[in-house]
CSV table of C-alpha atoms in Angstrom, one decimal:
chain,number,residue,atom,x,y,z
A,129,MET,CA,-3.2,-44.4,-43.3
A,130,ASP,CA,-0.3,-44.0,-45.9
A,131,ALA,CA,-0.8,-45.1,-49.5
A,132,PHE,CA,-3.5,-47.7,-47.8
A,133,TYR,CA,-4.2,-50.3,-50.9
A,134,ALA,CA,-0.5,-50.5,-51.8
A,135,SER,CA,1.1,-50.5,-48.3
A,136,ALA,CA,-1.4,-53.3,-47.4
A,137,GLU,CA,-0.4,-55.4,-50.4
A,138,GLN,CA,3.0,-55.0,-49.4
A,139,ALA,CA,2.7,-56.0,-46.1
A,140,ALA,CA,0.9,-59.6,-47.5
A,141,LYS,CA,3.3,-60.1,-49.9
A,142,PRO,CA,6.9,-60.2,-49.0
A,143,SER,CA,8.7,-60.1,-52.3
A,144,LEU,CA,6.9,-57.2,-53.2
A,145,ARG,CA,8.1,-54.8,-49.7
A,146,GLY,CA,10.5,-51.7,-51.3
A,147,LYS,CA,9.2,-52.1,-54.3
A,148,ALA,CA,6.7,-50.0,-56.6
A,149,VAL,CA,3.2,-51.7,-56.4
A,150,ILE,CA,-0.2,-50.2,-58.0
A,151,VAL,CA,-3.5,-51.0,-57.3
A,152,GLY,CA,-6.7,-50.5,-59.0
A,153,GLY,CA,-8.4,-51.8,-62.4
A,154,LEU,CA,-6.4,-53.5,-65.0
A,155,GLY,CA,-8.8,-53.6,-67.4
A,156,PRO,CA,-8.9,-51.2,-70.4
A,157,ARG,CA,-10.7,-48.6,-68.7
A,158,GLY,CA,-9.2,-49.0,-65.6
A,159,VAL,CA,-8.1,-46.5,-63.0
A,160,VAL,CA,-5.3,-46.5,-60.0
A,161,ALA,CA,-7.3,-46.2,-56.6
A,162,THR,CA,-3.1,-46.2,-54.8
A,163,ALA,CA,0.3,-46.1,-55.5
A,164,SER,CA,3.1,-47.4,-53.7
A,165,TYR,CA,5.5,-44.4,-52.6
A,166,GLU,CA,8.0,-46.1,-54.4
A,167,ALA,CA,5.5,-46.2,-57.5
A,168,ARG,CA,4.8,-42.1,-57.1
A,169,ARG,CA,8.6,-41.5,-57.8
A,170,PHE,CA,7.8,-42.2,-61.3
A,171,GLY,CA,5.1,-40.0,-61.6
A,172,VAL,CA,2.0,-42.3,-60.7
A,173,HIS,CA,-0.9,-40.9,-58.4
A,174,SER,CA,-4.1,-42.3,-57.6
A,175,ALA,CA,-7.2,-41.7,-60.5
A,176,MET,CA,-4.7,-42.0,-63.2
A,177,PRO,CA,-5.8,-44.1,-66.1
A,178,MET,CA,-4.0,-47.4,-65.1
A,179,GLY,CA,-2.4,-46.9,-69.1
A,180,GLN,CA,-0.9,-44.3,-68.5
A,181,ALA,CA,0.5,-45.7,-65.1
A,182,ARG,CA,1.9,-48.6,-67.3
A,183,ARG,CA,3.8,-46.0,-69.4
A,184,LEU,CA,5.4,-44.4,-66.9
A,185,ALA,CA,6.2,-47.4,-64.2
A,186,PRO,CA,6.5,-50.7,-66.7
A,187,ASN,CA,8.2,-52.7,-64.0
A,188,ALA,CA,5.6,-51.7,-61.3
A,189,ALA,CA,3.8,-54.6,-60.0
A,190,TYR,CA,0.1,-54.5,-60.8
A,191,LEU,CA,-2.7,-55.7,-58.5
A,192,VAL,CA,-6.4,-55.6,-58.3
A,193,PRO,CA,-8.1,-54.4,-55.4
A,194,ARG,CA,-8.7,-57.0,-52.5
A,195,PHE,CA,-11.4,-54.6,-50.6
A,196,GLU,CA,-12.3,-57.2,-48.1
A,197,VAL,CA,-8.5,-57.1,-46.6
A,198,TYR,CA,-8.7,-53.2,-46.7
A,199,ARG,CA,-12.1,-53.2,-45.0
A,200,ASP,CA,-10.8,-55.5,-42.2
A,201,ILE,CA,-8.2,-53.1,-41.6
A,202,SER,CA,-10.2,-49.9,-41.6
A,203,GLU,CA,-12.5,-51.4,-39.2
A,204,GLN,CA,-9.3,-51.9,-36.7
A,205,VAL,CA,-7.7,-48.7,-37.0
A,206,MET,CA,-11.8,-47.3,-36.6
A,207,GLU,CA,-12.0,-48.9,-33.6
A,208,LEU,CA,-8.9,-47.4,-32.3
A,209,LEU,CA,-9.8,-43.9,-33.1
A,210,ARG,CA,-13.8,-44.8,-31.1
A,211,GLY,CA,-11.4,-45.8,-28.5
A,212,LEU,CA,-10.5,-41.9,-28.4
A,213,SER,CA,-14.1,-40.0,-28.7
A,214,PRO,CA,-17.9,-41.2,-29.5
A,215,LEU,CA,-17.2,-38.4,-32.1
A,216,VAL,CA,-15.4,-40.3,-35.3
A,217,GLU,CA,-16.5,-39.2,-38.6
A,218,PRO,CA,-15.3,-41.6,-41.4
A,219,LEU,CA,-14.4,-40.0,-44.9
A,220,SER,CA,-13.1,-43.2,-46.8
A,221,LEU,CA,-11.7,-46.6,-45.4
A,222,ASP,CA,-8.1,-45.3,-44.2
A,223,GLU,CA,-9.2,-42.0,-43.2
A,224,ALA,CA,-11.2,-40.0,-40.4
A,225,PHE,CA,-11.8,-37.1,-38.6
A,226,VAL,CA,-11.8,-37.5,-34.6
A,227,ASP,CA,-12.8,-34.9,-32.2
A,228,LEU,CA,-10.6,-35.3,-29.4
A,229,GLU,CA,-12.3,-32.9,-27.1
A,230,ALA,CA,-15.8,-34.9,-27.2
A,231,GLY,CA,-13.7,-37.5,-25.7
A,232,GLY,CA,-12.0,-35.7,-23.3
A,233,VAL,CA,-8.6,-37.1,-23.8
A,234,ALA,CA,-6.4,-34.2,-25.0
A,235,SER,CA,-6.5,-30.7,-23.0
A,236,ASP,CA,-3.5,-28.6,-24.3
A,237,GLU,CA,-0.6,-29.0,-26.9
A,238,ALA,CA,1.5,-31.3,-24.6
A,239,SER,CA,-1.9,-34.3,-24.4
A,240,ALA,CA,-2.7,-33.6,-27.9
A,241,ARG,CA,0.7,-35.0,-29.3
A,242,ALA,CA,0.8,-37.5,-26.9
A,243,VAL,CA,-2.6,-39.0,-28.2
A,244,GLY,CA,-1.5,-38.1,-31.4
A,245,GLU,CA,1.7,-40.7,-31.4
A,246,ARG,CA,-0.1,-43.1,-29.1
A,247,LEU,CA,-2.3,-43.6,-32.1
A,248,ARG,CA,0.4,-44.2,-34.7
A,249,ALA,CA,1.9,-46.9,-32.7
A,250,ASP,CA,-1.7,-48.9,-31.9
A,251,ILE,CA,-2.1,-48.4,-35.6
A,252,ARG,CA,1.2,-50.1,-36.2
A,253,ALA,CA,0.9,-52.9,-33.7
A,254,VAL,CA,-2.2,-53.7,-34.7
A,255,THR,CA,-2.3,-53.5,-38.6
A,256,GLY,CA,1.3,-53.7,-39.0
A,257,LEU,CA,0.8,-50.9,-41.2
A,258,THR,CA,1.8,-47.3,-41.0
A,259,GLY,CA,-0.8,-43.8,-40.5
A,260,SER,CA,-0.4,-39.9,-40.5
A,261,VAL,CA,-1.9,-37.8,-37.9
A,262,GLY,CA,-2.8,-34.5,-38.3
A,263,LEU,CA,-3.6,-32.3,-34.8
A,264,ALA,CA,-5.5,-28.7,-35.1
A,265,ALA,CA,-8.6,-27.0,-34.1
A,266,SER,CA,-10.6,-27.8,-37.1
A,267,LYS,CA,-11.2,-30.1,-39.4
A,268,MET,CA,-9.6,-28.4,-42.4
A,269,LEU,CA,-6.4,-27.4,-40.6
A,270,ALA,CA,-6.0,-31.5,-39.2
A,271,LYS,CA,-6.2,-32.5,-42.9
A,272,ILE,CA,-3.6,-30.1,-44.2
A,273,ALA,CA,-1.8,-30.8,-41.4
A,274,SER,CA,-2.1,-34.6,-42.1
A,275,GLU,CA,-1.0,-34.1,-45.6
A,276,GLU,CA,2.2,-32.8,-44.4
A,277,ALA,CA,3.1,-35.3,-41.9
A,278,LYS,CA,3.2,-37.9,-44.4
A,279,PRO,CA,4.5,-40.6,-44.3
A,280,ASP,CA,4.0,-42.0,-40.8
A,281,GLY,CA,4.8,-38.6,-39.3
A,282,LEU,CA,2.4,-36.7,-36.8
A,283,ARG,CA,1.8,-32.7,-37.2
A,284,LEU,CA,0.4,-30.0,-35.2
A,285,ILE,CA,-1.3,-26.7,-36.1
A,286,VAL,CA,-0.7,-24.8,-32.8
A,287,PRO,CA,-3.7,-22.3,-32.3
A,288,GLY,CA,-2.8,-19.3,-32.8
A,289,THR,CA,-0.6,-20.1,-35.4
A,290,GLU,CA,-2.7,-20.7,-38.3
A,291,ARG,CA,-2.8,-17.4,-40.5
A,292,GLU,CA,1.2,-17.7,-40.4
A,293,LEU,CA,1.2,-21.3,-41.8
A,294,LEU,CA,-0.8,-20.9,-44.3
A,295,GLY,CA,0.3,-17.7,-45.6
A,296,PRO,CA,3.0,-19.1,-47.8
A,297,MET,CA,1.3,-22.2,-48.8
A,298,ALA,CA,0.2,-22.2,-53.0
A,299,VAL,CA,-3.4,-22.2,-52.9
A,300,ARG,CA,-3.7,-25.6,-53.9
A,301,THR,CA,-3.4,-26.5,-50.2
A,302,LEU,CA,-6.7,-25.7,-49.4
A,303,PRO,CA,-9.2,-28.1,-49.8
A,304,GLY,CA,-11.5,-27.4,-52.9
A,305,VAL,CA,-8.9,-25.9,-54.9
A,306,GLY,CA,-8.1,-28.2,-58.3
A,307,PRO,CA,-6.6,-27.4,-61.1
A,308,VAL,CA,-9.4,-25.0,-62.5
A,309,THR,CA,-10.0,-23.0,-59.7
A,310,GLY,CA,-6.2,-22.7,-59.5
A,311,ASP,CA,-5.5,-21.4,-63.1
A,312,HIS,CA,-8.8,-19.0,-62.3
A,313,LEU,CA,-6.7,-17.7,-59.6
A,314,ARG,CA,-3.2,-17.9,-60.9
A,315,ARG,CA,-4.6,-15.9,-64.1
A,316,ALA,CA,-5.9,-13.2,-61.6
A,317,GLY,CA,-2.5,-12.5,-59.7
A,318,ILE,CA,-3.4,-14.8,-56.9
A,319,THR,CA,-1.0,-17.7,-56.4
A,320,THR,CA,-0.8,-18.3,-52.2
A,321,VAL,CA,-3.1,-18.5,-49.6
A,322,ALA,CA,-2.0,-14.4,-48.2
A,323,GLU,CA,-2.8,-13.2,-51.5
A,324,ILE,CA,-6.4,-14.7,-51.5
A,325,ALA,CA,-7.3,-13.4,-48.2
A,326,GLU,CA,-5.8,-10.2,-49.3
A,327,ALA,CA,-7.9,-10.5,-52.6
A,328,GLY,CA,-11.0,-10.1,-50.2
A,329,GLU,CA,-14.4,-11.5,-50.4
A,330,ASP,CA,-16.0,-9.5,-53.6
A,331,GLU,CA,-13.0,-10.1,-55.5
A,332,LEU,CA,-13.4,-13.9,-55.0
A,333,VAL,CA,-17.0,-14.2,-55.5
A,334,ARG,CA,-16.8,-11.9,-58.8
A,335,LEU,CA,-14.0,-14.8,-59.8
A,336,LEU,CA,-15.3,-18.3,-58.6
A,337,GLY,CA,-18.8,-17.2,-57.8
A,338,LYS,CA,-20.9,-17.0,-54.4
A,339,ALA,CA,-20.5,-20.3,-53.0
A,340,HIS,CA,-17.2,-20.7,-53.6
A,341,GLY,CA,-15.9,-17.8,-53.6
A,342,MET,CA,-17.2,-17.0,-50.1
A,343,HIS,CA,-16.4,-20.3,-48.6
A,344,LEU,CA,-12.5,-20.1,-50.2
A,345,TYR,CA,-12.3,-16.7,-48.6
A,346,GLU,CA,-13.2,-18.3,-44.8
A,347,MET,CA,-10.7,-21.1,-45.1
A,348,ALA,CA,-8.2,-18.3,-46.2
A,349,LEU,CA,-8.5,-16.7,-43.0
A,350,ALA,CA,-8.3,-20.3,-41.5
A,351,ARG,CA,-12.4,-20.8,-40.4
A,352,ASP,CA,-13.7,-23.6,-40.6
A,353,GLU,CA,-16.4,-24.6,-37.9
A,354,ARG,CA,-18.0,-27.5,-39.1
A,355,PRO,CA,-18.1,-30.1,-36.6
A,356,VAL,CA,-17.4,-33.5,-36.5
A,357,VAL,CA,-20.6,-35.8,-37.3
A,358,ALA,CA,-20.5,-39.5,-36.2
A,359,GLU,CA,-21.2,-42.1,-39.0
A,360,ARG,CA,-24.5,-42.7,-37.6
A,361,ASP,CA,-25.5,-39.3,-38.8
A,362,THR,CA,-24.3,-39.8,-42.5
A,363,LYS,CA,-27.3,-40.2,-44.9
A,364,SER,CA,-27.4,-40.9,-48.6
A,365,VAL,CA,-29.5,-41.0,-51.7
A,366,SER,CA,-29.5,-44.7,-53.6
A,367,VAL,CA,-31.6,-45.9,-56.8
A,368,GLU,CA,-31.4,-49.8,-57.1
A,369,ASP,CA,-33.1,-52.3,-59.9
A,370,THR,CA,-33.9,-56.1,-59.3
A,371,PHE,CA,-33.7,-57.5,-63.0
A,372,ASP,CA,-36.1,-60.4,-63.4
A,373,ILE,CA,-33.4,-62.7,-65.4
A,374,ASP,CA,-30.2,-62.3,-64.4
A,375,ILE,CA,-27.6,-60.4,-66.3
A,376,HIS,CA,-24.8,-61.8,-67.8
A,377,ASP,CA,-23.6,-59.7,-70.7
A,378,ARG,CA,-20.9,-57.3,-69.1
A,379,VAL,CA,-21.7,-54.7,-71.2
A,380,ARG,CA,-25.3,-54.7,-70.5
A,381,VAL,CA,-24.4,-54.6,-66.9
A,382,ARG,CA,-22.0,-51.1,-67.4
A,383,LEU,CA,-25.0,-50.1,-69.4
A,384,GLU,CA,-27.2,-50.4,-66.1
A,385,VAL,CA,-24.8,-49.1,-64.3
A,386,ASP,CA,-24.8,-45.8,-66.1
A,387,ARG,CA,-28.6,-45.4,-65.8
A,388,LEU,CA,-28.9,-46.2,-62.2
A,389,ALA,CA,-26.4,-43.4,-61.6
A,390,GLU,CA,-28.4,-40.9,-64.0
A,391,ARG,CA,-31.2,-40.9,-61.8
A,392,CYS,CA,-28.9,-41.3,-58.7
A,393,VAL,CA,-28.0,-37.8,-59.8
A,394,GLN,CA,-31.8,-36.8,-60.4
A,395,ARG,CA,-33.0,-37.4,-56.9
A,396,LEU,CA,-29.5,-35.9,-55.5
A,397,ARG,CA,-30.0,-32.6,-56.9
A,398,ALA,CA,-34.0,-32.8,-56.5
A,399,GLY,CA,-32.9,-32.3,-53.2
A,400,GLY,CA,-30.3,-30.3,-53.3
A,401,HIS,CA,-27.5,-31.8,-52.2
A,402,SER,CA,-24.1,-32.9,-53.5
A,403,GLY,CA,-22.4,-35.8,-52.3
A,404,ARG,CA,-18.7,-37.2,-51.8
A,405,THR,CA,-18.7,-40.8,-52.2
A,406,VAL,CA,-20.4,-43.2,-54.6
A,407,VAL,CA,-21.6,-46.8,-53.6
A,408,LEU,CA,-21.9,-49.5,-55.9
A,409,LYS,CA,-24.3,-52.4,-55.0
A,410,VAL,CA,-23.7,-55.6,-56.7
A,411,ARG,CA,-26.3,-58.5,-55.6
A,412,ARG,CA,-24.8,-61.8,-58.0
A,413,TYR,CA,-26.8,-64.8,-59.1
A,414,ASP,CA,-26.4,-66.6,-55.8
A,415,PHE,CA,-27.4,-64.1,-53.8
A,416,SER,CA,-24.2,-62.5,-52.6
A,417,THR,CA,-23.9,-59.2,-52.3
A,418,LEU,CA,-21.0,-57.1,-53.0
A,419,THR,CA,-20.9,-53.1,-51.9
A,420,ARG,CA,-17.9,-51.0,-53.0
A,421,SER,CA,-17.6,-47.2,-52.5
A,422,GLU,CA,-15.0,-44.7,-53.8
A,423,THR,CA,-14.5,-41.5,-52.0
A,424,LEU,CA,-14.3,-38.2,-54.3
A,425,ARG,CA,-11.9,-35.4,-53.5
A,426,GLY,CA,-15.0,-32.9,-52.7
A,427,PRO,CA,-18.9,-33.3,-53.5
A,428,THR,CA,-20.5,-33.3,-56.9
A,429,ASP,CA,-23.8,-33.7,-58.4
A,430,ASP,CA,-22.2,-33.9,-61.7
A,431,PRO,CA,-23.7,-37.3,-63.5
A,432,GLY,CA,-20.7,-37.4,-65.6
A,433,VAL,CA,-18.5,-37.7,-62.5
A,434,VAL,CA,-20.9,-40.1,-60.3
A,435,ARG,CA,-21.6,-42.4,-63.3
A,436,GLU,CA,-17.5,-42.7,-64.2
A,437,ALA,CA,-17.1,-43.5,-60.8
A,438,ALA,CA,-19.4,-46.4,-60.6
A,439,ALA,CA,-17.9,-47.6,-63.6
A,440,ARG,CA,-14.4,-47.6,-61.8
A,441,LEU,CA,-16.2,-49.4,-59.2
A,442,LEU,CA,-17.4,-52.1,-61.5
A,443,GLU,CA,-14.3,-52.8,-62.9
A,444,ALA,CA,-13.2,-54.4,-59.6
A,445,VAL,CA,-16.6,-56.6,-59.1
A,446,ASP,CA,-16.6,-60.0,-60.7
A,447,THR,CA,-20.2,-60.3,-62.7
A,448,THR,CA,-19.2,-64.0,-63.9
A,449,GLY,CA,-22.4,-66.2,-63.4
A,450,GLY,CA,-25.1,-63.0,-63.5
A,451,VAL,CA,-26.4,-60.1,-61.8
A,452,ARG,CA,-29.7,-59.9,-60.4
A,453,LEU,CA,-29.6,-56.5,-58.7
A,454,LEU,CA,-27.5,-53.2,-59.3
A,455,GLY,CA,-27.4,-50.1,-57.3
A,456,VAL,CA,-26.1,-46.9,-56.9
A,457,GLY,CA,-25.9,-44.2,-53.9
A,458,VAL,CA,-24.2,-41.3,-53.0
A,459,SER,CA,-23.0,-40.4,-49.2
A,460,GLY,CA,-21.4,-37.8,-47.3
A,461,LEU,CA,-23.9,-35.2,-48.6
A,462,ALA,CA,-23.5,-31.6,-48.9
A,463,ASP,CA,-24.9,-28.4,-49.6
A,464,PHE,CA,-22.4,-27.2,-52.4
A,465,THR,CA,-20.3,-28.6,-55.2
A,466,GLN,CA,-16.7,-28.9,-55.9
A,467,GLU,CA,-16.1,-26.9,-59.3
A,468,ASP,CA,-12.6,-29.3,-60.4
A,469,LEU,CA,-15.1,-31.8,-60.5
A,470,PHE,CA,-16.3,-31.0,-63.3
A,471,ALA,CA,-13.1,-30.7,-65.0
A,472,GLN,CA,-12.5,-34.1,-63.8
A,473,ALA,CA,-15.9,-35.2,-65.7
A,474,ALA,CA,-14.6,-34.0,-68.6
A,475,GLN,CA,-11.2,-35.3,-68.4
A,476,ALA,CA,-12.9,-39.1,-67.5
A,477,ALA,CA,-15.1,-38.7,-70.7
A,478,GLN,CA,-12.2,-38.2,-72.7
A,479,ALA,CA,-10.0,-40.6,-71.6
A,480,LYS,CA,-13.4,-43.1,-72.0
A,481,GLU,CA,-13.9,-41.9,-75.9
A,482,GLU,CA,-10.0,-42.7,-76.4
A,483,GLN,CA,-10.5,-46.5,-74.2
A,484,GLU,CA,-13.2,-46.9,-76.7
A,485,ARG,CA,-11.6,-46.6,-79.7
A,486,LEU,CA,-8.8,-48.4,-78.6
A,487,GLU,CA,-11.7,-51.4,-77.5
A,488,ARG,CA,-13.3,-51.3,-81.3
A,489,GLY,CA,-9.7,-52.0,-82.9
A,490,GLU,CA,-9.4,-54.9,-80.5
A,491,GLU,CA,-12.9,-55.9,-81.1
A,492,GLU,CA,-12.3,-56.4,-84.7
A,493,ALA,CA,-9.2,-58.4,-84.1
A,494,VAL,CA,-10.9,-60.9,-81.5
A,495,ALA,CA,-13.6,-61.4,-84.5
A,496,GLU,CA,-11.3,-62.0,-87.2
A,497,ALA,CA,-9.9,-64.8,-84.8
A,498,ALA,CA,-13.1,-66.3,-84.0
A,499,GLY,CA,-14.0,-66.1,-87.7
A,500,ARG,CA,-10.7,-68.4,-88.3
A,501,GLU,CA,-11.4,-70.6,-84.9
A,502,ALA,CA,-14.9,-71.5,-86.8
A,503,GLU,CA,-13.9,-73.1,-89.8
A,504,GLU,CA,-11.3,-75.1,-87.7
A,505,ALA,CA,-14.2,-76.0,-85.4
A,506,VAL,CA,-14.4,-79.3,-84.1
A,507,PRO,CA,-17.2,-82.1,-85.1
A,508,ALA,CA,-20.8,-81.2,-84.4
A,509,GLN,CA,-21.2,-84.1,-81.9
A,510,GLU,CA,-17.7,-82.9,-79.9
A,511,ALA,CA,-19.0,-79.6,-79.9
A,512,ALA,CA,-22.1,-80.0,-78.5
A,513,VAL,CA,-20.4,-81.2,-75.3
A,514,GLU,CA,-19.8,-77.9,-73.8
A,515,ALA,CA,-16.2,-77.0,-71.9
A,516,PRO,CA,-16.5,-75.7,-68.4
A,517,ALA,CA,-16.2,-71.8,-68.3
A,518,GLU,CA,-12.2,-70.7,-67.5
A,519,ARG,CA,-11.9,-69.7,-63.5
A,520,ARG,CA,-10.4,-66.2,-63.6
A,521,TRP,CA,-7.1,-65.5,-61.8
A,522,LEU,CA,-7.6,-61.7,-60.7
A,523,ALA,CA,-3.8,-60.1,-60.3
A,524,GLY,CA,-2.7,-60.2,-56.3
A,525,HIS,CA,-5.6,-62.2,-55.5
A,526,ASP,CA,-5.2,-65.2,-52.7
A,527,VAL,CA,-4.7,-68.7,-54.1
A,528,ARG,CA,-4.3,-72.3,-52.4
A,529,HIS,CA,-2.4,-75.1,-53.8
A,530,ALA,CA,-3.1,-78.5,-52.1
A,531,GLU,CA,0.9,-78.8,-52.0
A,532,PHE,CA,2.5,-75.8,-51.8
A,533,GLY,CA,0.0,-74.3,-50.0
A,534,PRO,CA,-1.2,-70.6,-49.7
A,535,GLY,CA,0.1,-67.7,-52.6
A,536,TRP,CA,-1.2,-65.3,-54.4
A,537,VAL,CA,-1.5,-64.4,-58.5
A,538,GLN,CA,1.0,-62.5,-60.1
A,539,GLY,CA,-0.6,-62.8,-63.3
A,540,SER,CA,-2.7,-65.5,-65.7
A,541,GLY,CA,-3.9,-65.5,-69.6
A,542,LEU,CA,-3.5,-68.4,-72.2
A,543,GLY,CA,-4.7,-70.8,-70.0
A,544,ARG,CA,-2.0,-70.7,-67.2
A,545,VAL,CA,-2.2,-68.8,-64.4
A,546,THR,CA,1.3,-67.4,-62.2
A,547,VAL,CA,1.3,-68.1,-58.1
A,548,ARG,CA,4.0,-66.8,-55.7
A,549,PHE,CA,3.9,-68.8,-52.9
A,550,GLU,CA,4.3,-66.6,-49.5
A,551,THR,CA,2.4,-65.4,-46.8
A,552,PRO,CA,2.5,-61.9,-44.7
A,553,TYR,CA,4.9,-63.7,-42.3
A,554,SER,CA,7.3,-65.7,-44.6
A,555,ALA,CA,10.6,-64.7,-46.8
A,556,PRO,CA,9.8,-63.8,-50.4
A,557,GLY,CA,8.6,-67.3,-51.9
A,558,ARG,CA,8.9,-68.9,-55.0
A,559,VAL,CA,6.8,-68.8,-58.3
A,560,ARG,CA,5.4,-71.7,-60.4
A,561,THR,CA,3.1,-71.6,-63.0
A,562,PHE,CA,-0.1,-73.6,-63.6
A,563,ARG,CA,-2.7,-74.5,-66.0
A,564,SER,CA,-5.2,-72.2,-65.0
A,565,ASP,CA,-8.1,-75.3,-64.6
A,566,ASP,CA,-5.8,-77.1,-62.6
A,567,PRO,CA,-7.8,-78.9,-60.1
A,568,LEU,CA,-5.3,-78.5,-57.0
A,569,LEU,CA,-5.3,-74.9,-57.4
A,570,GLU,CA,-8.2,-73.2,-55.5
A,571,PRO,CA,-9.0,-69.5,-54.2
A,572,GLY,CA,-8.1,-68.8,-51.1
A,573,GLU,CA,-8.5,-66.7,-47.9
A,574,PRO,CA,-6.9,-63.9,-47.0
A,575,LEU,CA,-4.4,-64.2,-44.4
A,576,PRO,CA,-4.1,-61.3,-41.3
A,577,LEU,CA,-1.4,-58.6,-41.9
A,578,VAL,CA,-0.1,-59.8,-38.1
A,579,ALA,CA,-0.7,-62.7,-36.8
A,580,GLY,CA,0.4,-64.4,-32.9
A,581,ALA,CA,2.8,-67.0,-32.7
A,582,ASP,CA,0.4,-69.9,-31.6
A,583,ASP,CA,-2.2,-69.2,-34.1
A,584,ARG,CA,0.0,-68.0,-37.4
A,585,GLU,CA,-0.2,-70.1,-40.7
A,586,GLU,CA,2.6,-70.7,-42.1
A,587,GLY,CA,3.6,-71.0,-46.0
A,588,PRO,CA,6.8,-72.4,-47.7
A,589,SER,CA,9.6,-70.1,-47.4
A,590,TYR,CA,12.2,-70.3,-49.5
A,591,GLY,CA,14.4,-66.9,-49.0
A,592,SER,CA,15.0,-64.5,-51.3
A,593,GLN,CA,16.1,-65.3,-54.5
A,594,ALA,CA,17.9,-63.7,-57.6
A,595,GLY,CA,16.2,-60.0,-58.1
A,596,GLU,CA,14.1,-59.9,-55.4
A,597,SER,CA,14.0,-57.4,-52.3
A,598,GLY,CA,12.7,-56.9,-49.0
A,599,SER,CA,12.2,-58.2,-45.6
A,600,SER,CA,12.9,-61.7,-44.5
A,601,GLU,CA,11.9,-60.7,-40.7
A,602,PRO,CA,8.4,-62.7,-40.4
A,603,ALA,CA,6.0,-60.1,-38.5
A,604,ILE,CA,4.9,-61.7,-35.3
A,605,ARG,CA,2.2,-59.5,-33.8
A,606,PRO,CA,-1.5,-59.9,-32.1
A,607,LYS,CA,-3.7,-61.3,-34.7
A,608,SER,CA,-7.3,-59.0,-34.6
A,609,ARG,CA,-9.8,-59.0,-37.4
A,610,SER,CA,-13.5,-57.9,-38.4
A,611,GLY,CA,-15.6,-56.4,-41.0
A,612,GLY,CA,-16.1,-53.1,-42.3
A,613,GLY,CA,-17.0,-50.3,-45.0
A,614,ASP,CA,-14.8,-48.8,-48.2
A,615,SER,CA,-14.2,-46.3,-50.3
A,616,MET,CA,-11.0,-43.9,-51.5
A,617,GLY,CA,-8.6,-41.5,-49.2
A,618,ALA,CA,-5.2,-41.1,-48.0
A,619,GLU,CA,-5.2,-40.2,-44.4
A,620,THR,CA,-6.0,-40.1,-40.8
A,621,SER,CA,-7.0,-36.3,-40.1
A,622,ILE,CA,-7.5,-35.6,-35.6
A,623,PRO,CA,-8.8,-32.3,-35.2
């Protein structure tokens, strides 16, 4: 899928269509989950610290993820893929490998291309979003083809042309070659895939180690014998703790997640494995259970990488009211690690230190303000009446107002919440501001991105306002929604 989270938000919010949209954690340690193509023009990309993204694109729309929406769309896409073949290997919410040979739907170049084009059309019809398809004889090449096809395209690599195609490409094109490995190769005078093949296996093993060097040499020769593994065969390693007393302190929750991540990696290493997908499980005070996941660029058994990924997932979970159970797991297991994830862990640790320094300064300011408020406290008999906790309104999340209907939170703070009233089927809507405790304003249910004319829920349509852009045409298509899993990725690849 193309810029999946951001594209889903643009489809759901007419006022954001054609504009820069950035989805991720908005807290001090937040990172970018997905940036729309409009935002990428400013240099914003996934896994970037949110503070850096705000400096690059200060006028973009910054939204908290709505994973329930993304899971629904993901399951719709995966159902389409399962209609093509019994062998579907999901890598994330929006990326999967499909073995078309096992499905018997493609026997040559023409039939494979026809299947890919039909799949793209079906994805658009069912979800209202676009996806890019890569077709090739192996998973590695299909992945590369899908990257070349982006956005909203199809790329087929004809068998027998792989070496010729890969040769002039930069070494970073190959899966698992990140900044650190790329720098090692550059210092050795190796900058293209053809030069990797010319260097030979022995030289690559000397430069990068046995496992990484041999694997890279095979990829440079376009050799990839990995089969597509169905979802039911996926295994994972996880640990979880149930607490005798619900945890309310957010800092304590974060510390417990860090501790669980460390234990999880110990089990992972004990089994001789690494993993690509980090999973966070949170059971709240009311026994509702939330599961969030993030797929990394490659498998890892580094505790720093797993710990930081789990912390990013926690940023998007509301723990208000208390937490009774926490769990951290790793799935997508492999028998090797990706070297560049260690560099990613070091960068994450550095960013964490910088954020902690900033937070210490903020805490001092908050403490000073709290002292001033204490001096001006109300009489004891009035203070004894505890005020109700202020509701949290997360940017981008759905709400409903008794008078104005469905909308989404554009921003909140200082006891106020700003809402834009529009639906996926309306023109860009009007913005209104309310008190954060307005009794007429409640959290709302996400609306499907596409709906039939007879079951569509219409919201107020005010037309385009000054300074707004985006489509004013309603998207009327058959409604389809269901549940699914989650993590992070970028495309649908079909070997």
